[in-house]
Amino acid sequence: MLQWLPENVSTFGQGVDNLFYAIYYITLVVFILVMGTLIVFLFKYRHQEGQRAHYIEGSTTLEIVWTAATTVIVFGLAMFSYPQWNNIKSPTEFPDNPDVVVQVSGKQFNWDMIYPGPDNELGTDDDLTLENELHVPVNAVVHIRLTATDVIHSFFVPQLRLKQDALPGRSINVWFEATKAGRYEIPCAELCGFGHSGMLGYLNVHTQADYDAWLQERWPQ
Amino acid sequence: MHDNEHTSHHHEESFISKYIFSLDHKTIGKQFLIYGLIMFFVGGGLALLFRWQLAYPERPLPIIGASQQYMDEGEVATGADRMWERIYESEKEEWLEVNMPNGVIEPAFYNMLFTMHATIMVFFVIVPILVGTFGNFLIPLMIGTRDMAFPILNMLSFWLAVLAAIVMAIGFFVPGGHAAAGWTGYAPLSSDPQWTGVDWGQNLWAISLLIQGFSSLVGSINYITTVINMRAPGMTFFRLPLVIWSLFIVAILLLLAFPVLTSALALLIFDRLAGTTFFSATAEGGGDPLLWQHLFWFFGHPEVYILILPGMGIASELIAVFSRKPIFGYRSMVYAMIAIAFLGWIVWGHHMFQSGMRPGLGSVFMTTTMLIAVPSAIKTFNWLGTMFRGSIRFTTPMLHGIAFVSMFVIGGLSGIYMANTPVDIFIHDTYYIVAHIHYVVFGGSLFAIFGGIVFWFPKMYGRYMNDTLSKIHFWLTFIAFNCTFFPMHILGVGGHMRRISNPMQYEFLQGFEGMNIFITMSAFTLGFAQLILVFNFFWSMYRGKVAEQNPWQVNTLEWEAPTPVPHGNFGQIPTVYRGPYEYSVPGEEEDWVPQAQPEHAPATSGD
């Protein structure tokens, strides 16, 4: 089933996929065991003439065994997940010194990508706003200040394994590092009105040379 | 109706007081059942409309949609074309023209369809049937009393639910259309009409749910009081059937959870009508969109367990009865339900991992959510344990019980993916969650409901449901259900967002067209299979084989009452001598010992 996952192109995506695979195989094994047992029981203990069910009220040992086993498995999973989660979402754990900082603002039904320009400060004259087109270099740490102007949107790049809701009145920090040049879709993943379907931006991941050329074209000097 | 008044005979009851404004818990239970079934068809119909759009985006609906010829050249070819021609010629804006010109579903209408599908299914189908029908019908009968503690409140609970349904129905026809902000009604999309263009639709949605909240409140007080105070002599808490335990726990959840939604809805109405800004982050306000999500899910997660716990209760009854064995680990089943109900209060944040809530909280909520796997696993293993070395009868109710367990296993396991915060980053708001919720609430709760209906039908109406039709209904539903919802897991793994009206607008979803068509075909099969249930239900009510008093040889008290159950239920209130699952007791001649059967042989141990 997991071959349906879109190609991963972010540094942290592999960690997400590994957890995905781990849970997939754990749940698959549990599923096969439980369903197999169920099917065997249904066949073996079907009603047959002259046979009576055995009077069994339960087993404390078994209850303790399966309670403990389940607890260990789920806590184990949680243990492996905390660092991944913090790495992706906790601003204190983000890689410092981003190569690119962009403000992304959701509005019905477009993504505004606001570049701070050469002075590296948002809200100044040399800011550049692009509609639905985000340009970043490959293998570079990108920080996004994510916000929205009207309703809640959600910034989703399937290939980056990245999703974050954009809230009006808040700026949320998001980071990623893309590992492969290309053009990827940025759908909105949170219902935002009648134009929700088709609210679509693009993430253009350039090679460093292409990115420099793009910068030169935008801010010539 | 008035013609019938003189035909009713005993208790000096008129037709109206017997069938309409009835105080009898059994009649109210049946009223909730009919109510739920009607709403089930409304909610299901809405789903079929949007499934069409997902499989064939921007193509006219079959039968009522215009032909391609008419779309392209305006050439009238079919009866539907003539209808559309008439609609366009008429001066006033027709409802159909606004929402689906030529039979093509507009994006705004699409949003309304899935919003109302979920709203109706959650608030007007599953809860009324599980809690309203089974709660009302079973609690007094199974604990051995004559009626609910507060019959008038009970009647009020039903008629408030009817009022809520009427208010909700009006919403479809107001200008601007019905609510279209999702069943979760995330603010500020829901709290400010300018973002959706929906005006009174959203207001009526909120008002209707507010009324439904009062209905649940009144009902839950009644259930709790009845279970605590009116149990038959000898019916201790640990002799209660598990279905009563589940309904009792659910009543407590309803009592505590629904008022939170009611408050949130009141704030929403203030935001929309009085200009407050509880849920908008405007410069002059001080509100926050996340406040709505916290309030909604603080109600919403216990609500999810309200939807599944009675299903677990019903399935436990069915599995024990038809395995002819005691429930494996009765007490641990009870404690597991209490644990689920308790944990249900501290997991609401798992709906909000990607919402912008502080990431550290995500880790906390992941931990509590993962914990729920423990009591869920206990229950599943205990159901298997109940079948172990049993003598399983594959009656239709048992098939539904087995289906419940298998579907709940899938729904439970898929929940682990969602609970895992890093994986949730990817699958949040995709079809993965759609698959998950349907495996729990359709695969779980609805199979339990179907099983429960077939199982208790003889006690409700004194007749069996037709078994051939029931079996056809079961198998069609089981297969079509899995064909509809299992592929949604794959859509989710592919990143297919939920709530989009046209997946073909996205490059990375192009490969899923065939799967979406397959899902839609299966959904239509699933929808039409339900007509068999309804036909069977009403046909059997009048023509079904007459049932004896205890056709399935069950121990619990409802089967001690005569069939059909008279007003007041029991001639003499039964006394309870043992637990509800004494099946295949060694030394007994029969493989069942009713709860009300006095101890006879000194050989059997005296509890």
Coordinates of N, CA and C in Angstrom, one line a residue, chain B residues 387-548:
Chain B
M387 N -15.4 -16.0 21.7 CA -15.7 -17.0 20.7 C -14.9 -18.3 20.9
F388 N -13.8 -18.2 21.6 CA -12.9 -19.3 21.8 C -13.6 -20.5 22.5
R389 N -13.6 -21.6 21.9 CA -14.3 -22.9 22.4 C -15.8 -22.7 22.6
G390 N -16.3 -21.8 21.8 CA -17.8 -21.6 21.9 C -18.5 -22.5 20.9
S391 N -19.8 -22.2 20.7 CA -20.6 -23.0 19.8 C -21.3 -22.0 18.9
I392 N -20.6 -21.5 17.9 CA -21.0 -20.3 17.2 C -22.2 -20.6 16.2
R393 N -23.2 -19.8 16.4 CA -24.4 -19.9 15.5 C -24.3 -18.7 14.5
F394 N -24.3 -19.0 13.2 CA -24.1 -17.9 12.3 C -25.5 -17.3 11.9
T395 N -26.2 -16.8 12.9 CA -27.4 -16.1 12.6 C -27.1 -14.7 12.0
T396 N -28.0 -14.0 11.4 CA -27.8 -12.7 10.9 C -27.2 -11.7 11.9
P397 N -27.8 -11.6 13.1 CA -27.3 -10.7 14.1 C -25.8 -11.0 14.4
M398 N -25.5 -12.3 14.5 CA -24.1 -12.7 14.8 C -23.2 -12.3 13.6
L399 N -23.6 -12.4 12.4 CA -22.8 -11.9 11.2 C -22.5 -10.5 11.4
H400 N -23.5 -9.7 11.8 CA -23.2 -8.3 12.0 C -22.3 -8.1 13.2
G401 N -22.4 -8.9 14.2 CA -21.5 -8.8 15.4 C -20.0 -9.1 15.0
I402 N -19.9 -10.1 14.1 CA -18.5 -10.5 13.7 C -18.0 -9.3 12.8
A403 N -18.9 -8.8 11.9 CA -18.5 -7.7 11.1 C -18.0 -6.5 11.9
F404 N -18.8 -6.3 13.0 CA -18.4 -5.1 13.9 C -17.0 -5.3 14.4
V405 N -16.7 -6.5 14.9 CA -15.3 -6.7 15.4 C -14.3 -6.5 14.3
S406 N -14.5 -7.1 13.2 CA -13.4 -7.0 12.1 C -13.3 -5.6 11.7
M407 N -14.4 -4.9 11.5 CA -14.3 -3.5 11.0 C -13.6 -2.6 12.1
F408 N -14.0 -2.9 13.3 CA -13.4 -2.1 14.4 C -11.9 -2.3 14.5
V409 N -11.5 -3.5 14.2 CA -10.0 -3.8 14.2 C -9.3 -2.9 13.2
I410 N -9.9 -2.9 12.0 CA -9.3 -2.0 10.9 C -9.4 -0.6 11.4
G411 N -10.5 -0.1 11.8 CA -10.7 1.3 12.2 C -9.7 1.6 13.4
G412 N -9.6 0.7 14.3 CA -8.7 0.9 15.4 C -7.2 1.0 15.0
L413 N -6.8 0.1 14.2 CA -5.4 0.1 13.7 C -5.1 1.3 12.9
S414 N -6.0 1.7 12.0 CA -5.7 2.9 11.2 C -5.6 4.1 12.1
G415 N -6.3 4.1 13.3 CA -6.2 5.2 14.2 C -4.8 5.4 14.7
I416 N -4.0 4.4 14.8 CA -2.6 4.5 15.3 C -1.8 5.4 14.4
Y417 N -2.0 5.3 13.1 CA -1.3 6.2 12.1 C -1.6 7.6 12.4
M418 N -2.9 7.9 12.6 CA -3.4 9.3 12.8 C -2.8 9.8 14.1
A419 N -2.7 8.9 15.1 CA -2.3 9.3 16.5 C -0.8 9.7 16.5
N420 N -0.1 9.1 15.5 CA 1.4 9.4 15.5 C 1.6 10.7 14.8
T421 N 2.1 11.7 15.6 CA 2.2 13.0 15.1 C 3.0 13.2 13.8
P422 N 4.2 12.6 13.7 CA 4.9 12.8 12.4 C 4.2 12.3 11.2
V423 N 3.6 11.1 11.4 CA 2.8 10.5 10.2 C 1.6 11.3 10.0
D424 N 1.0 11.8 11.0 CA -0.2 12.6 10.9 C 0.1 13.9 10.1
I425 N 1.3 14.4 10.1 CA 1.6 15.6 9.3 C 1.2 15.3 7.9
F426 N 1.5 14.1 7.4 CA 1.2 13.8 6.0 C -0.3 13.4 5.8
I427 N -0.8 12.6 6.7 CA -2.2 12.1 6.4 C -3.3 12.9 7.0
H428 N -3.0 13.9 7.8 CA -4.0 14.8 8.3 C -4.8 15.4 7.2
D429 N -6.1 15.5 7.3 CA -7.0 16.1 6.3 C -6.8 15.5 4.9
T430 N -6.5 14.2 4.9 CA -6.6 13.5 3.6 C -7.7 12.4 3.7
Y431 N -7.8 11.6 2.7 CA -8.8 10.5 2.7 C -8.5 9.5 3.8
Y432 N -7.3 9.5 4.3 CA -7.0 8.5 5.3 C -7.9 8.7 6.5
I433 N -8.2 9.9 6.9 CA -9.0 10.1 8.1 C -10.5 9.8 7.7
V434 N -10.8 10.0 6.5 CA -12.2 9.7 6.0 C -12.4 8.2 6.1
A435 N -11.4 7.4 5.7 CA -11.5 6.0 5.8 C -11.6 5.6 7.2
H436 N -10.7 6.2 8.1 CA -10.7 5.8 9.5 C -12.0 6.0 10.2
I437 N -12.6 7.2 10.0 CA -13.9 7.5 10.7 C -15.0 6.6 10.2
H438 N -15.0 6.3 8.9 CA -16.0 5.4 8.4 C -15.9 4.0 8.8
Y439 N -14.6 3.5 9.0 CA -14.5 2.2 9.5 C -14.9 2.1 11.0
V440 N -14.8 3.2 11.7 CA -15.2 3.1 13.1 C -16.7 3.3 13.2
V441 N -17.2 4.4 12.5 CA -18.6 4.7 12.7 C -19.6 4.0 11.8
F442 N -19.2 3.7 10.5 CA -20.1 2.9 9.7 C -19.7 1.4 10.0
G443 N -18.5 1.0 9.7 CA -18.1 -0.4 9.9 C -18.4 -0.8 11.4
G444 N -18.2 0.1 12.3 CA -18.4 -0.3 13.7 C -19.9 0.0 14.1
S445 N -20.2 1.2 14.4 CA -21.5 1.5 14.9 C -22.7 1.0 14.0
L446 N -22.6 1.2 12.7 CA -23.8 0.8 11.9 C -24.0 -0.7 11.8
F447 N -22.9 -1.4 11.7 CA -23.1 -2.9 11.7 C -23.7 -3.3 13.1
A448 N -23.3 -2.7 14.2 CA -23.9 -3.0 15.4 C -25.4 -2.6 15.4
I449 N -25.7 -1.5 14.8 CA -27.1 -1.1 14.7 C -27.9 -2.1 13.9
F450 N -27.4 -2.5 12.8 CA -28.1 -3.4 11.9 C -28.3 -4.7 12.7
G451 N -27.2 -5.2 13.3 CA -27.3 -6.4 14.1 C -28.3 -6.3 15.2
G452 N -28.3 -5.2 15.9 CA -29.2 -4.9 17.0 C -30.7 -4.9 16.5
I453 N -30.9 -4.3 15.4 CA -32.3 -4.2 14.8 C -32.8 -5.6 14.6
V454 N -32.0 -6.5 13.9 CA -32.4 -7.8 13.5 C -32.6 -8.6 14.8
F455 N -31.7 -8.4 15.8 CA -31.8 -9.2 17.0 C -33.0 -8.8 17.9
W456 N -33.3 -7.5 18.1 CA -34.4 -7.2 19.0 C -35.7 -6.9 18.3
F457 N -35.7 -7.0 16.9 CA -36.9 -6.9 16.2 C -38.1 -7.8 16.7
P458 N -37.8 -9.0 17.0 CA -38.9 -9.9 17.5 C -39.5 -9.3 18.8
K459 N -38.6 -8.7 19.6 CA -39.2 -8.1 20.9 C -39.9 -6.8 20.6
M460 N -39.4 -6.1 19.6 CA -40.0 -4.8 19.3 C -41.4 -5.0 18.6
Y461 N -41.5 -5.9 17.6 CA -42.7 -5.9 16.8 C -43.3 -7.3 16.9
G462 N -42.8 -8.2 17.7 CA -43.4 -9.5 17.8 C -43.2 -10.4 16.6
R463 N -42.4 -10.0 15.6 CA -42.2 -10.8 14.4 C -40.7 -10.9 14.1
Y464 N -40.3 -11.9 13.4 CA -38.9 -12.0 12.9 C -38.8 -11.1 11.6
M465 N -37.6 -10.6 11.4 CA -37.4 -10.0 10.1 C -37.1 -11.2 9.1
N466 N -37.4 -11.0 7.9 CA -37.2 -12.0 6.9 C -35.7 -12.3 6.8
D467 N -35.4 -13.6 7.0 CA -33.9 -13.9 7.2 C -33.2 -13.9 5.9
T468 N -33.8 -14.3 4.8 CA -33.1 -14.3 3.5 C -32.8 -12.8 3.1
L469 N -33.8 -11.9 3.2 CA -33.5 -10.5 2.9 C -32.4 -10.0 3.9
S470 N -32.5 -10.3 5.1 CA -31.5 -9.8 6.1 C -30.1 -10.2 5.7
K471 N -30.0 -11.5 5.3 CA -28.7 -12.0 4.9 C -28.2 -11.3 3.6
I472 N -29.1 -11.2 2.6 CA -28.6 -10.5 1.4 C -28.2 -9.1 1.8
H473 N -29.0 -8.4 2.6 CA -28.6 -7.1 3.0 C -27.2 -7.0 3.7
F474 N -27.0 -8.0 4.6 CA -25.7 -8.1 5.3 C -24.6 -8.2 4.3
W475 N -24.7 -9.2 3.4 CA -23.5 -9.5 2.6 C -23.2 -8.3 1.6
L476 N -24.3 -7.8 1.0 CA -24.2 -6.7 0.1 C -23.5 -5.5 0.8
T477 N -24.0 -5.2 2.0 CA -23.5 -4.1 2.8 C -22.0 -4.3 3.1
F478 N -21.7 -5.5 3.6 CA -20.4 -5.8 4.0 C -19.4 -5.6 2.9
I479 N -19.7 -6.2 1.7 CA -18.8 -6.2 0.6 C -18.7 -4.7 0.0
A480 N -19.9 -4.1 -0.2 CA -19.9 -2.8 -0.7 C -19.2 -1.8 0.2
F481 N -19.4 -2.0 1.5 CA -18.8 -1.1 2.5 C -17.3 -1.1 2.3
N482 N -16.7 -2.3 2.3 CA -15.3 -2.5 2.2 C -14.7 -1.9 0.9
C483 N -15.5 -2.2 -0.2 CA -15.1 -1.7 -1.5 C -15.1 -0.1 -1.5
T484 N -16.0 0.4 -0.8 CA -16.1 1.9 -0.7 C -15.0 2.5 0.1
F485 N -14.8 2.0 1.3 CA -14.0 2.7 2.2 C -12.6 2.2 2.3
F486 N -12.3 0.9 2.0 CA -10.9 0.5 2.1 C -10.0 1.3 1.1
P487 N -10.4 1.5 -0.2 CA -9.5 2.2 -1.1 C -9.2 3.6 -0.6
M488 N -10.0 4.2 0.3 CA -9.8 5.5 0.8 C -8.5 5.6 1.6
H489 N -8.1 4.5 2.2 CA -6.8 4.5 2.9 C -5.7 4.7 1.8
I490 N -5.8 4.1 0.7 CA -4.8 4.3 -0.4 C -4.8 5.7 -0.9
L491 N -6.0 6.3 -1.1 CA -6.1 7.7 -1.5 C -5.3 8.5 -0.5
G492 N -5.5 8.2 0.8 CA -4.9 9.0 1.8 C -3.4 8.9 1.8
V493 N -2.9 7.7 1.6 CA -1.5 7.5 1.5 C -0.9 8.3 0.3
G494 N -1.7 8.4 -0.8 CA -1.3 9.2 -1.9 C -1.4 10.7 -1.7
G495 N -1.9 11.1 -0.6 CA -2.0 12.5 -0.2 C -3.3 13.2 -0.7
H496 N -4.3 12.4 -1.2 CA -5.5 12.9 -1.6 C -6.2 13.7 -0.5
M497 N -6.4 15.0 -0.7 CA -7.0 15.8 0.4 C -8.5 15.5 0.5
R498 N -9.1 15.6 1.7 CA -10.5 15.5 1.8 C -11.1 16.8 1.4
R499 N -12.4 16.8 1.2 CA -13.2 18.1 1.0 C -12.8 18.9 -0.2
I500 N -12.1 18.3 -1.1 CA -11.9 18.9 -2.4 C -13.0 18.4 -3.4
S501 N -13.5 19.3 -4.2 CA -14.6 18.8 -5.1 C -14.1 18.3 -6.4
N502 N -12.8 18.6 -6.8 CA -12.4 18.1 -8.0 C -10.9 17.7 -8.0
P503 N -10.6 16.4 -7.7 CA -9.2 16.0 -7.5 C -8.5 16.1 -8.8
M504 N -9.2 16.2 -10.0 CA -8.5 16.2 -11.2 C -7.8 17.6 -11.5
Q505 N -8.0 18.5 -10.5 CA -7.3 19.8 -10.7 C -5.8 19.7 -10.2
Y506 N -5.4 18.5 -9.7 CA -4.1 18.4 -9.1 C -3.3 17.4 -9.9
E507 N -2.1 17.8 -10.2 CA -1.2 16.9 -11.0 C -1.0 15.6 -10.2
F508 N -0.6 15.7 -8.9 CA -0.2 14.5 -8.2 C -1.4 13.6 -7.8
L509 N -2.6 14.0 -8.2 CA -3.8 13.1 -7.9 C -4.3 12.5 -9.2
Q510 N -3.7 12.7 -10.3 CA -4.2 12.2 -11.6 C -4.4 10.7 -11.6
G511 N -3.5 10.0 -11.0 CA -3.5 8.6 -11.0 C -4.7 8.0 -10.2
F512 N -5.5 8.8 -9.5 CA -6.5 8.2 -8.7 C -7.9 8.3 -9.3
E513 N -8.0 8.7 -10.6 CA -9.3 8.8 -11.1 C -10.1 7.5 -11.1
G514 N -9.4 6.4 -11.5 CA -10.0 5.1 -11.6 C -10.5 4.7 -10.2
M515 N -9.7 4.9 -9.2 CA -10.0 4.5 -7.9 C -11.2 5.3 -7.4
N516 N -11.3 6.6 -7.7 CA -12.5 7.4 -7.3 C -13.7 6.9 -8.0
I517 N -13.6 6.4 -9.2 CA -14.8 5.9 -9.9 C -15.2 4.6 -9.2
F518 N -14.3 3.7 -8.9 CA -14.6 2.5 -8.2 C -15.3 2.7 -6.9
I519 N -14.8 3.7 -6.1 CA -15.4 4.0 -4.8 C -16.8 4.5 -5.0
T520 N -17.0 5.3 -6.0 CA -18.4 5.8 -6.3 C -19.3 4.7 -6.6
M521 N -18.9 3.8 -7.5 CA -19.7 2.7 -7.9 C -20.1 1.9 -6.6
S522 N -19.1 1.6 -5.8 CA -19.4 0.8 -4.6 C -20.3 1.6 -3.6
A523 N -20.1 2.9 -3.6 CA -21.0 3.7 -2.7 C -22.4 3.6 -3.2
F524 N -22.6 3.7 -4.5 CA -24.0 3.5 -4.9 C -24.6 2.2 -4.6
T525 N -23.8 1.1 -4.8 CA -24.2 -0.2 -4.4 C -24.6 -0.2 -2.9
L526 N -23.7 0.3 -2.1 CA -23.9 0.4 -0.7 C -25.2 1.1 -0.3
G527 N -25.4 2.2 -1.0 CA -26.6 3.0 -0.8 C -27.9 2.2 -1.1
F528 N -27.9 1.6 -2.3 CA -29.1 0.9 -2.7 C -29.3 -0.3 -1.9
A529 N -28.3 -1.0 -1.4 CA -28.5 -2.1 -0.6 C -29.3 -1.8 0.7
Q530 N -29.2 -0.6 1.1 CA -30.0 -0.2 2.3 C -31.5 -0.2 2.1
L531 N -31.9 -0.1 0.8 CA -33.3 -0.2 0.5 C -33.9 -1.5 0.9
I532 N -33.0 -2.6 0.8 CA -33.5 -3.9 1.2 C -33.8 -3.9 2.7
L533 N -33.0 -3.3 3.5 CA -33.2 -3.2 4.9 C -34.5 -2.5 5.2
V534 N -34.8 -1.4 4.6 CA -36.0 -0.7 4.9 C -37.2 -1.5 4.4
F535 N -37.1 -2.1 3.2 CA -38.3 -2.9 2.8 C -38.5 -4.0 3.8
N536 N -37.5 -4.7 4.1 CA -37.6 -5.8 5.0 C -38.2 -5.4 6.4
F537 N -37.7 -4.2 6.8 CA -38.1 -3.7 8.1 C -39.7 -3.5 8.1
F538 N -40.2 -2.8 7.1 CA -41.6 -2.5 7.2 C -42.4 -3.7 6.8
W539 N -41.9 -4.5 5.8 CA -42.7 -5.7 5.4 C -42.8 -6.6 6.6
S540 N -41.7 -6.8 7.3 CA -41.7 -7.8 8.4 C -42.5 -7.3 9.6
M541 N -42.7 -6.0 9.7 CA -43.5 -5.5 10.8 C -44.9 -6.0 10.7
Y542 N -45.4 -6.2 9.5 CA -46.7 -6.7 9.3 C -46.8 -8.1 8.8
R543 N -45.8 -8.6 8.1 CA -45.9 -9.9 7.4 C -44.9 -10.9 7.9
G544 N -44.0 -10.5 8.8 CA -42.9 -11.4 9.2 C -43.5 -12.6 10.0
K545 N -42.7 -13.6 10.1 CA -43.1 -14.8 10.9 C -43.2 -14.4 12.3
V546 N -44.3 -14.8 13.0 CA -44.6 -14.4 14.3 C -43.5 -15.1 15.2
A547 N -43.0 -14.3 16.2 CA -41.9 -14.7 17.0 C -42.4 -15.2 18.3
E548 N -41.7 -16.2 18.9 CA -42.0 -16.6 20.3 C -41.4 -15.6 21.2

